PDB file of C-alpha atoms and ligand atoms in Angstrom:
ATOM      1  CA  MET Q   1     144.097 233.260 182.141  1.00  0.00           C
ATOM      2  CA  ALA Q   2     145.640 230.038 183.674  1.00  0.00           C
ATOM      3  CA  ARG Q   3     147.791 228.058 181.022  1.00  0.00           C
ATOM      4  CA  LYS Q   4     149.727 224.977 181.283  1.00  0.00           C
ATOM      5  CA  ASN Q   5     150.764 225.176 177.798  1.00  0.00           C
ATOM      6  CA  ARG Q   6     153.669 227.197 176.717  1.00  0.00           C
ATOM      7  CA  ALA Q   7     154.773 227.972 173.153  1.00  0.00           C
ATOM      8  CA  MET Q   8     158.342 229.221 172.062  1.00  0.00           C
ATOM      9  CA  LEU Q   9     158.422 231.608 169.041  1.00  0.00           C
ATOM     10  CA  ILE Q  10     161.241 231.061 166.394  1.00  0.00           C
ATOM     11  CA  GLY Q  11     161.689 232.638 163.039  1.00  0.00           C
ATOM     12  CA  SER Q  12     164.160 235.363 161.115  1.00  0.00           C
ATOM     13  CA  ILE Q  13     165.270 238.642 162.434  1.00  0.00           C
ATOM     14  CA  GLY Q  14     162.437 241.064 162.169  1.00  0.00           C
ATOM     15  CA  ALA Q  15     159.652 238.353 161.333  1.00  0.00           C
ATOM     16  CA  GLY Q  16     157.679 239.956 163.996  1.00  0.00           C
ATOM     17  CA  LYS Q  17     158.277 237.201 167.238  1.00  0.00           C
ATOM     18  CA  SER Q  18     158.329 239.815 169.637  1.00  0.00           C
ATOM     19  CA  THR Q  19     155.536 241.935 168.212  1.00  0.00           C
ATOM     20  CA  LEU Q  20     153.065 239.124 167.900  1.00  0.00           C
ATOM     21  CA  THR Q  21     154.182 237.843 171.684  1.00  0.00           C
ATOM     22  CA  ASN Q  22     152.808 241.470 172.588  1.00  0.00           C
ATOM     23  CA  ALA Q  23     149.592 240.532 170.572  1.00  0.00           C
ATOM     24  CA  LEU Q  24     149.203 237.351 172.046  1.00  0.00           C
ATOM     25  CA  LEU Q  25     149.780 238.634 175.636  1.00  0.00           C
ATOM     26  CA  GLY Q  26     147.909 241.927 175.059  1.00  0.00           C
ATOM     27  CA  ARG Q  27     151.087 244.181 175.867  1.00  0.00           C
ATOM     28  CA  GLU Q  28     151.031 247.606 174.703  1.00  0.00           C
ATOM     29  CA  VAL Q  29     154.320 248.193 173.967  1.00  0.00           C
ATOM     30  CA  GLU Q  30     156.659 248.376 171.131  1.00  0.00           C
ATOM     31  CA  ALA Q  31     158.954 245.630 170.271  1.00  0.00           C
ATOM     32  CA  VAL Q  32     162.550 246.136 170.491  1.00  0.00           C
ATOM     33  CA  LYS Q  33     165.327 243.674 168.865  1.00  0.00           C
ATOM     34  CA  THR Q  34     165.491 240.513 171.026  1.00  0.00           C
ATOM     35  CA  GLN Q  35     169.229 239.865 172.059  1.00  0.00           C
ATOM     36  CA  ALA Q  36     168.502 236.655 174.313  1.00  0.00           C
ATOM     37  CA  LEU Q  37     165.677 234.324 175.070  1.00  0.00           C
ATOM     38  CA  VAL Q  38     162.754 235.995 176.947  1.00  0.00           C
ATOM     39  CA  TYR Q  39     160.234 234.459 179.100  1.00  0.00           C
ATOM     40  CA  TYR Q  40     156.827 236.020 179.088  1.00  0.00           C
ATOM     41  CA  ASP Q  41     153.848 234.344 181.099  1.00  0.00           C
ATOM     42  CA  TRP Q  42     153.519 231.104 178.704  1.00  0.00           C
ATOM     43  CA  ILE Q  43     155.514 232.543 175.921  1.00  0.00           C
ATOM     44  CA  VAL Q  44     159.219 232.022 175.039  1.00  0.00           C
ATOM     45  CA  ASP Q  45     160.513 234.752 172.862  1.00  0.00           C
ATOM     46  CA  THR Q  46     163.724 234.353 170.699  1.00  0.00           C
ATOM     47  CA  PRO Q  47     166.388 236.060 168.837  1.00  0.00           C
ATOM     48  CA  GLY Q  48     166.025 235.705 165.090  1.00  0.00           C
ATOM     49  CA  GLU Q  49     169.695 234.754 165.086  1.00  0.00           C
ATOM     50  CA  TYR Q  50     168.734 231.392 166.951  1.00  0.00           C
ATOM     51  CA  THR Q  51     166.807 230.325 163.659  1.00  0.00           C
ATOM     52  CA  GLU Q  52     169.228 232.142 160.969  1.00  0.00           C
ATOM     53  CA  ASN Q  53     172.583 230.477 162.524  1.00  0.00           C
ATOM     54  CA  PRO Q  54     172.633 226.745 162.762  1.00  0.00           C
ATOM     55  CA  LEU Q  55     175.119 227.040 165.320  1.00  0.00           C
ATOM     56  CA  PHE Q  56     172.298 228.077 167.520  1.00  0.00           C
ATOM     57  CA  TYR Q  57     170.095 225.143 166.534  1.00  0.00           C
ATOM     58  CA  LYS Q  58     170.984 223.346 169.698  1.00  0.00           C
ATOM     59  CA  ASN Q  59     169.682 226.444 171.843  1.00  0.00           C
ATOM     60  CA  ILE Q  60     166.304 225.810 170.152  1.00  0.00           C
ATOM     61  CA  MET Q  61     166.332 222.297 170.770  1.00  0.00           C
ATOM     62  CA  ALA Q  62     167.338 222.694 174.435  1.00  0.00           C
ATOM     63  CA  THR Q  63     164.617 225.382 174.979  1.00  0.00           C
ATOM     64  CA  SER Q  64     162.026 223.628 173.079  1.00  0.00           C
ATOM     65  CA  LEU Q  65     162.159 221.058 176.307  1.00  0.00           C
ATOM     66  CA  GLU Q  66     160.443 223.656 178.106  1.00  0.00           C
ATOM     67  CA  VAL Q  67     157.753 224.161 175.903  1.00  0.00           C
ATOM     68  CA  THR Q  68     154.419 222.324 174.451  1.00  0.00           C
ATOM     69  CA  HIS Q  69     154.180 224.103 171.353  1.00  0.00           C
ATOM     70  CA  VAL Q  70     156.922 225.559 168.776  1.00  0.00           C
ATOM     71  CA  LEU Q  71     155.580 228.658 166.368  1.00  0.00           C
ATOM     72  CA  PHE Q  72     157.372 228.817 163.097  1.00  0.00           C
ATOM     73  CA  LEU Q  73     156.978 232.440 162.141  1.00  0.00           C
ATOM     74  CA  GLN Q  74     157.224 233.065 158.503  1.00  0.00           C
ATOM     75  CA  ASP Q  75     157.228 236.815 157.346  1.00  0.00           C
ATOM     76  CA  ALA Q  76     154.796 237.364 154.508  1.00  0.00           C
ATOM     77  CA  THR Q  77     156.912 240.185 153.227  1.00  0.00           C
ATOM     78  CA  ARG Q  78     159.830 238.246 152.768  1.00  0.00           C
ATOM     79  CA  LYS Q  79     160.045 235.975 149.537  1.00  0.00           C
ATOM     80  CA  LYS Q  80     162.346 233.277 151.221  1.00  0.00           C
ATOM     81  CA  THR Q  81     162.102 231.118 154.132  1.00  0.00           C
ATOM     82  CA  ILE Q  82     165.238 230.583 156.493  1.00  0.00           C
ATOM     83  CA  PHE Q  83     163.926 227.121 157.740  1.00  0.00           C
ATOM     84  CA  PRO Q  84     165.114 224.192 156.433  1.00  0.00           C
ATOM     85  CA  PRO Q  85     162.646 221.793 154.971  1.00  0.00           C
ATOM     86  CA  GLY Q  86     160.730 219.534 157.180  1.00  0.00           C
ATOM     87  CA  PHE Q  87     162.429 221.616 160.331  1.00  0.00           C
ATOM     88  CA  SER Q  88     159.296 221.087 162.500  1.00  0.00           C
ATOM     89  CA  THR Q  89     159.708 217.109 162.252  1.00  0.00           C
ATOM     90  CA  GLY Q  90     163.278 217.600 164.009  1.00  0.00           C
ATOM     91  CA  ILE Q  91     161.556 219.326 167.188  1.00  0.00           C
ATOM     92  CA  ASN Q  92     159.378 216.864 169.511  1.00  0.00           C
ATOM     93  CA  LYS Q  93     156.849 219.479 170.080  1.00  0.00           C
ATOM     94  CA  LEU Q  94     153.349 220.480 168.410  1.00  0.00           C
ATOM     95  CA  PRO Q  95     154.290 222.902 165.413  1.00  0.00           C
ATOM     96  CA  ILE Q  96     152.209 225.568 164.592  1.00  0.00           C
ATOM     97  CA  GLY Q  97     153.024 227.792 161.430  1.00  0.00           C
ATOM     98  CA  VAL Q  98     152.384 231.248 161.680  1.00  0.00           C
ATOM     99  CA  VAL Q  99     152.354 233.626 158.655  1.00  0.00           C
ATOM    100  CA  THR Q 100     153.084 237.125 159.831  1.00  0.00           C
ATOM    101  CA  LYS Q 101     152.322 240.360 158.602  1.00  0.00           C
ATOM    102  CA  SER Q 102     149.602 239.437 156.424  1.00  0.00           C
ATOM    103  CA  ASP Q 103     148.384 243.228 156.743  1.00  0.00           C
ATOM    104  CA  SER Q 104     151.472 244.741 154.930  1.00  0.00           C
ATOM    105  CA  GLU Q 105     150.838 245.972 151.374  1.00  0.00           C
ATOM    106  CA  ASN Q 106     154.143 243.857 150.244  1.00  0.00           C
ATOM    107  CA  ALA Q 107     152.679 240.609 151.830  1.00  0.00           C
ATOM    108  CA  ASP Q 108     152.590 237.455 149.633  1.00  0.00           C
ATOM    109  CA  ILE Q 109     150.452 235.199 151.604  1.00  0.00           C
ATOM    110  CA  ASP Q 110     149.891 232.514 149.254  1.00  0.00           C
ATOM    111  CA  SER Q 111     153.786 232.046 148.863  1.00  0.00           C
ATOM    112  CA  ALA Q 112     154.173 232.236 152.774  1.00  0.00           C
ATOM    113  CA  VAL Q 113     151.831 229.426 153.256  1.00  0.00           C
ATOM    114  CA  GLN Q 114     153.763 227.328 150.533  1.00  0.00           C
ATOM    115  CA  GLN Q 115     156.872 228.040 152.644  1.00  0.00           C
ATOM    116  CA  LEU Q 116     155.518 226.938 155.563  1.00  0.00           C
ATOM    117  CA  LYS Q 117     154.113 223.747 154.203  1.00  0.00           C
ATOM    118  CA  ARG Q 118     157.448 222.552 153.432  1.00  0.00           C
ATOM    119  CA  VAL Q 119     158.791 223.301 156.940  1.00  0.00           C
ATOM    120  CA  ILE Q 120     155.848 221.835 158.822  1.00  0.00           C
ATOM    121  CA  PRO Q 121     154.836 218.545 156.860  1.00  0.00           C
ATOM    122  CA  ASN Q 122     151.970 217.893 159.377  1.00  0.00           C
ATOM    123  CA  GLY Q 123     150.101 220.747 161.535  1.00  0.00           C
ATOM    124  CA  PRO Q 124     148.151 223.852 161.304  1.00  0.00           C
ATOM    125  CA  ILE Q 125     149.229 227.164 159.766  1.00  0.00           C
ATOM    126  CA  VAL Q 126     147.589 230.488 160.840  1.00  0.00           C
ATOM    127  CA  ILE Q 127     147.543 233.796 158.955  1.00  0.00           C
ATOM    128  CA  SER Q 128     148.145 236.634 161.302  1.00  0.00           C
ATOM    129  CA  SER Q 129     149.059 240.248 161.879  1.00  0.00           C
ATOM    130  CA  SER Q 130     149.631 241.461 165.076  1.00  0.00           C
ATOM    131  CA  ILE Q 131     148.530 245.129 163.824  1.00  0.00           C
ATOM    132  CA  THR Q 132     144.977 244.207 163.062  1.00  0.00           C
ATOM    133  CA  GLY Q 133     144.776 241.425 165.432  1.00  0.00           C
ATOM    134  CA  LYS Q 134     144.171 238.866 162.453  1.00  0.00           C
ATOM    135  CA  GLY Q 135     144.493 235.087 163.707  1.00  0.00           C
ATOM    136  CA  ILE Q 136     145.605 235.838 166.939  1.00  0.00           C
ATOM    137  CA  GLN Q 137     142.769 234.191 168.760  1.00  0.00           C
ATOM    138  CA  GLU Q 138     143.471 231.196 166.597  1.00  0.00           C
ATOM    139  CA  ILE Q 139     147.034 231.040 167.523  1.00  0.00           C
ATOM    140  CA  LYS Q 140     145.813 231.107 171.727  1.00  0.00           C
ATOM    141  CA  ASP Q 141     143.187 228.394 170.827  1.00  0.00           C
ATOM    142  CA  LEU Q 142     146.115 226.078 169.189  1.00  0.00           C
ATOM    143  CA  VAL Q 143     148.252 226.355 172.264  1.00  0.00           C
ATOM    144  CA  ASN Q 144     145.485 225.211 174.258  1.00  0.00           C
ATOM    145  CA  CYS Q 145     145.117 222.208 172.288  1.00  0.00           C
ATOM    146  CA  ASN Q 146     147.122 219.125 173.960  1.00  0.00           C
ATOM    147  CA  THR Q 147     147.470 216.942 170.614  1.00  0.00           C
ATOM    148  CA  MET Q 148     147.858 217.055 166.919  1.00  0.00           C
ATOM    149  CA  LEU Q 149     144.475 215.602 166.869  1.00  0.00           C
ATOM    150  CA  ASP Q 150     142.904 218.355 168.865  1.00  0.00           C
ATOM    151  CA  MET Q 151     144.665 220.798 166.750  1.00  0.00           C
ATOM    152  CA  ARG Q 152     143.296 219.282 163.539  1.00  0.00           C
ATOM    153  CA  GLU Q 153     139.732 218.932 164.898  1.00  0.00           C
ATOM    154  CA  TYR Q 154     140.065 222.525 166.043  1.00  0.00           C
ATOM    155  CA  ALA Q 155     140.872 223.672 162.679  1.00  0.00           C
ATOM    156  CA  GLU Q 156     138.182 221.679 161.199  1.00  0.00           C
ATOM    157  CA  THR Q 157     135.582 222.947 163.467  1.00  0.00           C
ATOM    158  CA  LYS Q 158     136.547 226.505 163.059  1.00  0.00           C
ATOM    159  CA  GLN Q 159     136.229 226.411 159.271  1.00  0.00           C
ATOM    160  CA  SER Q 160     138.364 229.796 158.937  1.00  0.00           C
ATOM    161  CA  GLU Q 161     139.876 231.005 156.093  1.00  0.00           C
ATOM    162  CA  LEU Q 162     142.895 231.973 158.336  1.00  0.00           C
ATOM    163  CA  LEU Q 163     143.594 228.404 159.451  1.00  0.00           C
ATOM    164  CA  ILE Q 164     144.947 225.832 157.153  1.00  0.00           C
ATOM    165  CA  PHE Q 165     145.839 222.113 158.259  1.00  0.00           C
ATOM    166  CA  VAL Q 166     148.697 220.436 156.449  1.00  0.00           C
TER     167      VAL Q 166
HETATM  168  N1  GTP W 201     152.794 245.406 159.182  1.00  0.00           N
HETATM  169  C1  GTP W 201     153.144 244.758 159.890  1.00  0.00           C
HETATM  170  N2  GTP W 201     154.176 244.749 160.602  1.00  0.00           N
HETATM  171  C2  GTP W 201     154.956 243.945 161.654  1.00  0.00           C
HETATM  172  C3  GTP W 201     153.824 243.323 162.095  1.00  0.00           C
HETATM  173  N3  GTP W 201     154.909 242.517 163.060  1.00  0.00           N
HETATM  174  C4  GTP W 201     155.735 243.170 163.365  1.00  0.00           C
HETATM  175  N4  GTP W 201     155.947 244.300 162.474  1.00  0.00           N
HETATM  176  C5  GTP W 201     156.923 245.060 162.380  1.00  0.00           C
HETATM  177  O1  GTP W 201     158.149 243.850 162.129  1.00  0.00           O
HETATM  178  C6  GTP W 201     159.298 244.805 162.229  1.00  0.00           C
HETATM  179  C7  GTP W 201     160.297 243.399 163.394  1.00  0.00           C
HETATM  180  O2  GTP W 201     159.119 243.207 164.353  1.00  0.00           O
HETATM  181  P1  GTP W 201     159.885 242.572 165.835  1.00  0.00           P
HETATM  182  O3  GTP W 201     158.350 241.892 166.351  1.00  0.00           O
HETATM  183  O4  GTP W 201     160.855 243.228 166.416  1.00  0.00           O
HETATM  184  O5  GTP W 201     160.553 240.970 165.004  1.00  0.00           O
HETATM  185  P2  GTP W 201     161.562 240.125 165.805  1.00  0.00           P
HETATM  186  O6  GTP W 201     161.062 238.610 165.091  1.00  0.00           O
HETATM  187  O7  GTP W 201     161.023 240.018 167.165  1.00  0.00           O
HETATM  188  O8  GTP W 201     163.024 240.556 165.337  1.00  0.00           O
HETATM  189  P3  GTP W 201     164.452 239.858 166.256  1.00  0.00           P
HETATM  190  O9  GTP W 201     164.060 240.209 167.758  1.00  0.00           O
HETATM  191  O10 GTP W 201     165.395 241.078 165.830  1.00  0.00           O
HETATM  192  O11 GTP W 201     164.469 238.641 166.014  1.00  0.00           O
HETATM  193  C8  GTP W 201     158.993 245.994 163.229  1.00  0.00           C
HETATM  194  O12 GTP W 201     159.211 247.060 162.837  1.00  0.00           O
HETATM  195  C9  GTP W 201     157.795 245.460 163.447  1.00  0.00           C
HETATM  196  O13 GTP W 201     156.593 246.810 163.682  1.00  0.00           O
HETATM  197  C10 GTP W 201     152.776 242.906 161.464  1.00  0.00           C
HETATM  198  O14 GTP W 201     151.835 242.113 161.928  1.00  0.00           O
HETATM  199  N5  GTP W 201     152.435 243.824 160.523  1.00  0.00           N
HETATM  200 MG1   MG W 202     162.294 240.022 169.103  1.00  0.00          MG
END
């Protein structure tokens, strides 16, 4: 499918960025540790170090200029978020919050959603699993939206429990 919109994935080491990249693109390979920026079709996958170490924030900002959307991944099995509060407001691109690993028996989805609401004061949040495929279509559809209003209308029309609009 031809896409003009592009997404950059950010989040902690092991949050599931590369596994989600594969799920979004239908690639049947196992993710290995990401060492540098990787460009696949309409996705830019980043190393978790970019989000964990503020010294790399300038790289996130510079790379965001190449995309239309930034996906903020929060691992549902992690108690804490490594994103600073309001982080999405410092990046002038359409934000999408993504809760990853919702399939895990250790997942605390409500807590992950609460964490993301603090990171993304305005925007959609999708509850996902790259293993079961939950939320994958919703993420693709949101990346096809061109404005915050489009994303909001999509979330309202979809009426899915996997999709929250803050
Ligand atoms: N249960 C479950 N495990 C997942 C899911 N997505 C990723 N994982 C596991 O989480 C681990 C890390 O996944 P990666 O995709 O490599 O994480 P990453 O964010 O790319 O990590 P870095 O490249 O180091 O920043 C792997 O063992 C994956 O199998 C998921 O949806 N459910
Ligand atoms: Mg990776």
